Amino acid sequence: MWLEYDPATGTHGRASLPAFLRSGVSDDATLLQQHCVVLPLQPGLEHSPFGTDGTVLGRWVREEGEGTGARLTAGTPDGRTVSLPKDRDGVARGVPVGALRLPGGAEPVVVALHRQIAFHTADDTSASGESGRVTPLERGGEFAAGTRLVPPVDFWHALRPRDEAASAVLRALDDEQAAVVLRTGAAALAEHAARVAAAKAASAGSAEGSTAATTGTSSVSNDAADGTSVPPTADEVLREAVSRCLPGLSERRLLIGVSALVRAVLRLAESTAAFVAPPAEPKPVQRRRVEGMFGDYSPRHADDQTLREATAGLADQQGWWGGGQQWSVVRQIRAVNHVLSGSPADGRPLPERSRSTGSAEGWRSDEFTVPGIGVLWPSLLDALRPLAYRAASPSSPTRTGRLSWCCSR
């Protein structure tokens, strides 16, 4: 509810609406007063990108239409309106704020979400028309990387063009030029990654051959101490590549923002290519690092459920059997046998927090692991004779599964 207010005495009067909000009232719509904003026009805000009538700033928001035409509409004092369609459930994804006038005449639609502000193209305010998001009171993120702090949307009336000449360069950018920027950026990042990998390999080799203990100092060089320059980061390399392609982007923060968008596009292209590429069969070593030791060992009649039925009544069957068809028992038995035979574990990597820093009383951690135990099968080792008898019995309905378990040992 809006109340009249006397700024001289601080008292409230009758319920009413400012003239600007009354302009948003319609017989076939509902004014959403809780989303409406009216601010006095302060000196210096005459060129608000959201527009003004010369006296106030703000917006009215109303709910209108029915069925597939249901929508929220926002109007600003300069007479412009924008609409946000509701979804099939009759719920809007956010609240429209207005059209943000940018250099060159572009007017993306600004939508307030729960904690973020979304941008939509002027001709498509559906979910598919969203072009980016920022979070107020946080750093600019992917879509405004050159902005150290995104102000709340009501402060955007004070926004001004950062570099109009650079904005003109970006508006003139065509598809072919954009492709050149992306290719140049991708090549620069690939070259940087190769240099970093080579430096790490050289550093590892140097560390292995060093004799730091004889000098009493660290064998790792200090860039600041020996005067050598610190290598550039991937972001700095990409910014330099973008600057070469677009020399008109001289403003540093604008260059940071454009470079962040270039990197986002490159990540999207990489993930898309990986998604559509035919799945490649992993190498045996790679497969063990993901699936664990003997991850491909799935003999018939030796899955966990069959073995549970085959060994029922011979010993306490505790642990987690899981659901579906699994082979955790036979895989772990094989892996344990592998390790007890003197060979190192060769499955998933041991988590860093679980690795020891050295030998302790003759024990040490392997770099890789055996499969974790789910079913406590060692209890069956005390029942080998009855298990063998049951497995050999021709009248046993699960004779095949029992033979499989015996053979897995």
PDB file of N, CA and C in Angstrom, residues 156-226:
ATOM      1  N   TRP A 156      21.376   1.754 -10.928  1.00  0.00           N
ATOM      2  CA  TRP A 156      21.792   1.736 -12.322  1.00  0.00           C
ATOM      3  C   TRP A 156      21.365   2.998 -13.069  1.00  0.00           C
ATOM      4  N   HIS A 157      20.522   3.816 -12.454  1.00  0.00           N
ATOM      5  CA  HIS A 157      20.168   5.080 -13.087  1.00  0.00           C
ATOM      6  C   HIS A 157      21.399   5.951 -13.286  1.00  0.00           C
ATOM      7  N   ALA A 158      22.456   5.699 -12.494  1.00  0.00           N
ATOM      8  CA  ALA A 158      23.684   6.494 -12.577  1.00  0.00           C
ATOM      9  C   ALA A 158      24.699   5.902 -13.549  1.00  0.00           C
ATOM     10  N   LEU A 159      24.373   4.809 -14.222  1.00  0.00           N
ATOM     11  CA  LEU A 159      25.314   4.200 -15.174  1.00  0.00           C
ATOM     12  C   LEU A 159      25.569   5.133 -16.351  1.00  0.00           C
ATOM     13  N   ARG A 160      26.828   5.155 -16.778  1.00  0.00           N
ATOM     14  CA  ARG A 160      27.220   5.950 -17.938  1.00  0.00           C
ATOM     15  C   ARG A 160      28.123   5.115 -18.842  1.00  0.00           C
ATOM     16  N   PRO A 161      28.189   5.401 -20.130  1.00  0.00           N
ATOM     17  CA  PRO A 161      29.078   4.631 -21.022  1.00  0.00           C
ATOM     18  C   PRO A 161      30.518   4.703 -20.536  1.00  0.00           C
ATOM     19  N   ARG A 162      31.181   3.568 -20.503  1.00  0.00           N
ATOM     20  CA  ARG A 162      32.564   3.518 -20.026  1.00  0.00           C
ATOM     21  C   ARG A 162      33.515   4.014 -21.099  1.00  0.00           C
ATOM     22  N   ASP A 163      33.283   3.642 -22.355  1.00  0.00           N
ATOM     23  CA  ASP A 163      34.144   4.047 -23.470  1.00  0.00           C
ATOM     24  C   ASP A 163      33.301   3.961 -24.736  1.00  0.00           C
ATOM     25  N   GLU A 164      32.771   5.100 -25.185  1.00  0.00           N
ATOM     26  CA  GLU A 164      31.855   5.084 -26.324  1.00  0.00           C
ATOM     27  C   GLU A 164      32.555   4.649 -27.600  1.00  0.00           C
ATOM     28  N   ALA A 165      33.831   5.017 -27.764  1.00  0.00           N
ATOM     29  CA  ALA A 165      34.562   4.605 -28.961  1.00  0.00           C
ATOM     30  C   ALA A 165      34.736   3.085 -28.993  1.00  0.00           C
ATOM     31  N   ALA A 166      35.060   2.489 -27.833  1.00  0.00           N
ATOM     32  CA  ALA A 166      35.206   1.036 -27.768  1.00  0.00           C
ATOM     33  C   ALA A 166      33.857   0.351 -27.984  1.00  0.00           C
ATOM     34  N   SER A 167      32.787   0.953 -27.474  1.00  0.00           N
ATOM     35  CA  SER A 167      31.454   0.399 -27.707  1.00  0.00           C
ATOM     36  C   SER A 167      31.151   0.358 -29.198  1.00  0.00           C
ATOM     37  N   ALA A 168      31.573   1.392 -29.925  1.00  0.00           N
ATOM     38  CA  ALA A 168      31.357   1.411 -31.370  1.00  0.00           C
ATOM     39  C   ALA A 168      32.137   0.287 -32.053  1.00  0.00           C
ATOM     40  N   VAL A 169      33.354   0.005 -31.562  1.00  0.00           N
ATOM     41  CA  VAL A 169      34.155  -1.100 -32.118  1.00  0.00           C
ATOM     42  C   VAL A 169      33.423  -2.424 -31.937  1.00  0.00           C
ATOM     43  N   LEU A 170      32.860  -2.647 -30.771  1.00  0.00           N
ATOM     44  CA  LEU A 170      32.162  -3.908 -30.497  1.00  0.00           C
ATOM     45  C   LEU A 170      30.875  -4.021 -31.319  1.00  0.00           C
ATOM     46  N   ARG A 171      30.180  -2.912 -31.502  1.00  0.00           N
ATOM     47  CA  ARG A 171      28.944  -2.958 -32.278  1.00  0.00           C
ATOM     48  C   ARG A 171      29.221  -3.246 -33.749  1.00  0.00           C
ATOM     49  N   ALA A 172      30.395  -2.848 -34.224  1.00  0.00           N
ATOM     50  CA  ALA A 172      30.745  -3.073 -35.629  1.00  0.00           C
ATOM     51  C   ALA A 172      31.327  -4.458 -35.878  1.00  0.00           C
ATOM     52  N   LEU A 173      31.528  -5.229 -34.807  1.00  0.00           N
ATOM     53  CA  LEU A 173      32.133  -6.547 -34.938  1.00  0.00           C
ATOM     54  C   LEU A 173      31.175  -7.501 -35.653  1.00  0.00           C
ATOM     55  N   ASP A 174      31.630  -8.120 -36.740  1.00  0.00           N
ATOM     56  CA  ASP A 174      30.789  -9.073 -37.459  1.00  0.00           C
ATOM     57  C   ASP A 174      31.196 -10.504 -37.106  1.00  0.00           C
ATOM     58  N   ASP A 175      30.493 -11.475 -37.687  1.00  0.00           N
ATOM     59  CA  ASP A 175      30.740 -12.881 -37.352  1.00  0.00           C
ATOM     60  C   ASP A 175      32.149 -13.314 -37.715  1.00  0.00           C
ATOM     61  N   GLU A 176      32.632 -12.850 -38.858  1.00  0.00           N
ATOM     62  CA  GLU A 176      33.977 -13.251 -39.286  1.00  0.00           C
ATOM     63  C   GLU A 176      35.041 -12.719 -38.341  1.00  0.00           C
ATOM     64  N   GLN A 177      34.905 -11.462 -37.926  1.00  0.00           N
ATOM     65  CA  GLN A 177      35.873 -10.894 -36.993  1.00  0.00           C
ATOM     66  C   GLN A 177      35.793 -11.581 -35.630  1.00  0.00           C
ATOM     67  N   ALA A 178      34.572 -11.899 -35.201  1.00  0.00           N
ATOM     68  CA  ALA A 178      34.421 -12.595 -33.923  1.00  0.00           C
ATOM     69  C   ALA A 178      35.080 -13.967 -33.972  1.00  0.00           C
ATOM     70  N   ALA A 179      34.976 -14.650 -35.119  1.00  0.00           N
ATOM     71  CA  ALA A 179      35.612 -15.960 -35.265  1.00  0.00           C
ATOM     72  C   ALA A 179      37.130 -15.841 -35.173  1.00  0.00           C
ATOM     73  N   VAL A 180      37.689 -14.765 -35.743  1.00  0.00           N
ATOM     74  CA  VAL A 180      39.138 -14.546 -35.663  1.00  0.00           C
ATOM     75  C   VAL A 180      39.564 -14.351 -34.201  1.00  0.00           C
ATOM     76  N   VAL A 181      38.770 -13.588 -33.443  1.00  0.00           N
ATOM     77  CA  VAL A 181      39.079 -13.367 -32.028  1.00  0.00           C
ATOM     78  C   VAL A 181      39.072 -14.690 -31.274  1.00  0.00           C
ATOM     79  N   LEU A 182      38.073 -15.530 -31.547  1.00  0.00           N
ATOM     80  CA  LEU A 182      37.976 -16.815 -30.850  1.00  0.00           C
ATOM     81  C   LEU A 182      39.136 -17.730 -31.215  1.00  0.00           C
ATOM     82  N   ARG A 183      39.494 -17.787 -32.504  1.00  0.00           N
ATOM     83  CA  ARG A 183      40.609 -18.654 -32.912  1.00  0.00           C
ATOM     84  C   ARG A 183      41.924 -18.171 -32.311  1.00  0.00           C
ATOM     85  N   THR A 184      42.128 -16.869 -32.317  1.00  0.00           N
ATOM     86  CA  THR A 184      43.364 -16.321 -31.749  1.00  0.00           C
ATOM     87  C   THR A 184      43.433 -16.590 -30.254  1.00  0.00           C
ATOM     88  N   GLY A 185      42.310 -16.399 -29.571  1.00  0.00           N
ATOM     89  CA  GLY A 185      42.287 -16.665 -28.132  1.00  0.00           C
ATOM     90  C   GLY A 185      42.528 -18.123 -27.815  1.00  0.00           C
ATOM     91  N   ALA A 186      41.915 -19.029 -28.600  1.00  0.00           N
ATOM     92  CA  ALA A 186      42.107 -20.462 -28.371  1.00  0.00           C
ATOM     93  C   ALA A 186      43.564 -20.855 -28.579  1.00  0.00           C
ATOM     94  N   ALA A 187      44.194 -20.308 -29.630  1.00  0.00           N
ATOM     95  CA  ALA A 187      45.596 -20.631 -29.890  1.00  0.00           C
ATOM     96  C   ALA A 187      46.496 -20.109 -28.772  1.00  0.00           C
ATOM     97  N   ALA A 188      46.202 -18.906 -28.279  1.00  0.00           N
ATOM     98  CA  ALA A 188      47.017 -18.334 -27.203  1.00  0.00           C
ATOM     99  C   ALA A 188      46.897 -19.155 -25.923  1.00  0.00           C
ATOM    100  N   LEU A 189      45.695 -19.595 -25.592  1.00  0.00           N
ATOM    101  CA  LEU A 189      45.506 -20.402 -24.389  1.00  0.00           C
ATOM    102  C   LEU A 189      46.175 -21.767 -24.529  1.00  0.00           C
ATOM    103  N   ALA A 190      46.099 -22.366 -25.721  1.00  0.00           N
ATOM    104  CA  ALA A 190      46.739 -23.658 -25.932  1.00  0.00           C
ATOM    105  C   ALA A 190      48.260 -23.541 -25.798  1.00  0.00           C
ATOM    106  N   GLU A 191      48.817 -22.474 -26.356  1.00  0.00           N
ATOM    107  CA  GLU A 191      50.260 -22.262 -26.248  1.00  0.00           C
ATOM    108  C   GLU A 191      50.667 -22.022 -24.797  1.00  0.00           C
ATOM    109  N   HIS A 192      49.845 -21.274 -24.075  1.00  0.00           N
ATOM    110  CA  HIS A 192      50.134 -21.019 -22.660  1.00  0.00           C
ATOM    111  C   HIS A 192      50.090 -22.311 -21.860  1.00  0.00           C
ATOM    112  N   ALA A 193      49.079 -23.155 -22.117  1.00  0.00           N
ATOM    113  CA  ALA A 193      48.969 -24.424 -21.402  1.00  0.00           C
ATOM    114  C   ALA A 193      50.174 -25.313 -21.682  1.00  0.00           C
ATOM    115  N   ALA A 194      50.661 -25.309 -22.931  1.00  0.00           N
ATOM    116  CA  ALA A 194      51.836 -26.108 -23.273  1.00  0.00           C
ATOM    117  C   ALA A 194      53.077 -25.604 -22.540  1.00  0.00           C
ATOM    118  N   ARG A 195      53.212 -24.293 -22.434  1.00  0.00           N
ATOM    119  CA  ARG A 195      54.369 -23.735 -21.722  1.00  0.00           C
ATOM    120  C   ARG A 195      54.316 -24.080 -20.241  1.00  0.00           C
ATOM    121  N   VAL A 196      53.133 -24.002 -19.661  1.00  0.00           N
ATOM    122  CA  VAL A 196      52.991 -24.328 -18.238  1.00  0.00           C
ATOM    123  C   VAL A 196      53.331 -25.790 -17.993  1.00  0.00           C
ATOM    124  N   ALA A 197      52.840 -26.686 -18.877  1.00  0.00           N
ATOM    125  CA  ALA A 197      53.134 -28.111 -18.716  1.00  0.00           C
ATOM    126  C   ALA A 197      54.627 -28.375 -18.847  1.00  0.00           C
ATOM    127  N   ALA A 198      55.277 -27.714 -19.800  1.00  0.00           N
ATOM    128  CA  ALA A 198      56.715 -27.903 -19.975  1.00  0.00           C
ATOM    129  C   ALA A 198      57.489 -27.389 -18.763  1.00  0.00           C
ATOM    130  N   ALA A 199      57.039 -26.265 -18.215  1.00  0.00           N
ATOM    131  CA  ALA A 199      57.714 -25.711 -17.035  1.00  0.00           C
ATOM    132  C   ALA A 199      57.566 -26.639 -15.835  1.00  0.00           C
ATOM    133  N   LYS A 200      56.383 -27.227 -15.667  1.00  0.00           N
ATOM    134  CA  LYS A 200      56.174 -28.159 -14.558  1.00  0.00           C
ATOM    135  C   LYS A 200      57.049 -29.391 -14.708  1.00  0.00           C
ATOM    136  N   ALA A 201      57.140 -29.901 -15.943  1.00  0.00           N
ATOM    137  CA  ALA A 201      57.983 -31.073 -16.170  1.00  0.00           C
ATOM    138  C   ALA A 201      59.449 -30.758 -15.882  1.00  0.00           C
ATOM    139  N   ALA A 202      59.897 -29.572 -16.315  1.00  0.00           N
ATOM    140  CA  ALA A 202      61.287 -29.190 -16.061  1.00  0.00           C
ATOM    141  C   ALA A 202      61.534 -28.989 -14.579  1.00  0.00           C
ATOM    142  N   SER A 203      60.549 -28.408 -13.882  1.00  0.00           N
ATOM    143  CA  SER A 203      60.699 -28.189 -12.447  1.00  0.00           C
ATOM    144  C   SER A 203      60.760 -29.508 -11.689  1.00  0.00           C
ATOM    145  N   ALA A 204      59.918 -30.470 -12.125  1.00  0.00           N
ATOM    146  CA  ALA A 204      59.937 -31.775 -11.463  1.00  0.00           C
ATOM    147  C   ALA A 204      61.274 -32.469 -11.665  1.00  0.00           C
ATOM    148  N   GLY A 205      61.807 -32.393 -12.864  1.00  0.00           N
ATOM    149  CA  GLY A 205      63.104 -33.003 -13.122  1.00  0.00           C
ATOM    150  C   GLY A 205      64.214 -32.349 -12.345  1.00  0.00           C
ATOM    151  N   SER A 206      64.124 -31.017 -12.215  1.00  0.00           N
ATOM    152  CA  SER A 206      65.143 -30.298 -11.452  1.00  0.00           C
ATOM    153  C   SER A 206      65.070 -30.635  -9.972  1.00  0.00           C
ATOM    154  N   ALA A 207      63.836 -30.791  -9.486  1.00  0.00           N
ATOM    155  CA  ALA A 207      63.679 -31.097  -8.055  1.00  0.00           C
ATOM    156  C   ALA A 207      64.243 -32.469  -7.722  1.00  0.00           C
ATOM    157  N   GLU A 208      64.081 -33.436  -8.622  1.00  0.00           N
ATOM    158  CA  GLU A 208      64.580 -34.781  -8.370  1.00  0.00           C
ATOM    159  C   GLU A 208      66.098 -34.805  -8.287  1.00  0.00           C
ATOM    160  N   GLY A 209      66.753 -33.951  -9.063  1.00  0.00           N
ATOM    161  CA  GLY A 209      68.215 -33.977  -9.081  1.00  0.00           C
ATOM    162  C   GLY A 209      68.866 -32.983  -8.150  1.00  0.00           C
ATOM    163  N   SER A 210      68.031 -32.230  -7.431  1.00  0.00           N
ATOM    164  CA  SER A 210      68.598 -31.191  -6.569  1.00  0.00           C
ATOM    165  C   SER A 210      69.147 -31.790  -5.274  1.00  0.00           C
ATOM    166  N   THR A 211      70.026 -31.063  -4.644  1.00  0.00           N
ATOM    167  CA  THR A 211      70.588 -31.474  -3.345  1.00  0.00           C
ATOM    168  C   THR A 211      70.434 -30.308  -2.378  1.00  0.00           C
ATOM    169  N   ALA A 212      69.183 -29.974  -2.122  1.00  0.00           N
ATOM    170  CA  ALA A 212      68.894 -28.817  -1.275  1.00  0.00           C
ATOM    171  C   ALA A 212      69.416 -28.999   0.143  1.00  0.00           C
ATOM    172  N   ALA A 213      69.489 -30.237   0.601  1.00  0.00           N
ATOM    173  CA  ALA A 213      69.903 -30.478   1.986  1.00  0.00           C
ATOM    174  C   ALA A 213      71.336 -30.017   2.232  1.00  0.00           C
ATOM    175  N   THR A 214      72.180 -30.034   1.213  1.00  0.00           N
ATOM    176  CA  THR A 214      73.568 -29.639   1.388  1.00  0.00           C
ATOM    177  C   THR A 214      73.723 -28.141   1.525  1.00  0.00           C
ATOM    178  N   THR A 215      72.773 -27.391   1.066  1.00  0.00           N
ATOM    179  CA  THR A 215      72.866 -25.935   1.123  1.00  0.00           C
ATOM    180  C   THR A 215      72.062 -25.355   2.276  1.00  0.00           C
ATOM    181  N   GLY A 216      71.110 -26.163   2.815  1.00  0.00           N
ATOM    182  CA  GLY A 216      70.288 -25.683   3.916  1.00  0.00           C
ATOM    183  C   GLY A 216      69.202 -24.740   3.483  1.00  0.00           C
ATOM    184  N   THR A 217      68.981 -24.595   2.170  1.00  0.00           N
ATOM    185  CA  THR A 217      67.933 -23.718   1.658  1.00  0.00           C
ATOM    186  C   THR A 217      67.086 -24.494   0.681  1.00  0.00           C
ATOM    187  N   SER A 218      65.958 -23.916   0.352  1.00  0.00           N
ATOM    188  CA  SER A 218      65.031 -24.573  -0.573  1.00  0.00           C
ATOM    189  C   SER A 218      65.625 -24.616  -1.961  1.00  0.00           C
ATOM    190  N   SER A 219      65.363 -25.703  -2.687  1.00  0.00           N
ATOM    191  CA  SER A 219      65.838 -25.838  -4.059  1.00  0.00           C
ATOM    192  C   SER A 219      64.894 -25.183  -5.041  1.00  0.00           C
ATOM    193  N   VAL A 220      63.726 -24.707  -4.566  1.00  0.00           N
ATOM    194  CA  VAL A 220      62.769 -24.062  -5.462  1.00  0.00           C
ATOM    195  C   VAL A 220      63.156 -22.613  -5.624  1.00  0.00           C
ATOM    196  N   SER A 221      63.274 -22.151  -6.850  1.00  0.00           N
ATOM    197  CA  SER A 221      63.689 -20.784  -7.104  1.00  0.00           C
ATOM    198  C   SER A 221      62.591 -19.812  -6.743  1.00  0.00           C
ATOM    199  N   ASN A 222      62.980 -18.627  -6.331  1.00  0.00           N
ATOM    200  CA  ASN A 222      62.036 -17.570  -5.986  1.00  0.00           C
ATOM    201  C   ASN A 222      62.143 -16.492  -7.044  1.00  0.00           C
ATOM    202  N   ASP A 223      61.024 -16.305  -7.804  1.00  0.00           N
ATOM    203  CA  ASP A 223      61.062 -15.354  -8.910  1.00  0.00           C
ATOM    204  C   ASP A 223      61.381 -13.943  -8.433  1.00  0.00           C
ATOM    205  N   ALA A 224      60.816 -13.590  -7.275  1.00  0.00           N
ATOM    206  CA  ALA A 224      61.059 -12.236  -6.800  1.00  0.00           C
ATOM    207  C   ALA A 224      62.501 -12.066  -6.349  1.00  0.00           C
ATOM    208  N   ALA A 225      63.120 -13.139  -5.798  1.00  0.00           N
ATOM    209  CA  ALA A 225      64.474 -13.047  -5.262  1.00  0.00           C
ATOM    210  C   ALA A 225      65.523 -13.022  -6.370  1.00  0.00           C
ATOM    211  N   ASP A 226      65.349 -13.862  -7.395  1.00  0.00           N
ATOM    212  CA  ASP A 226      66.390 -13.924  -8.423  1.00  0.00           C
ATOM    213  C   ASP A 226      66.147 -12.947  -9.562  1.00  0.00           C
TER     214      ASP A 226
END
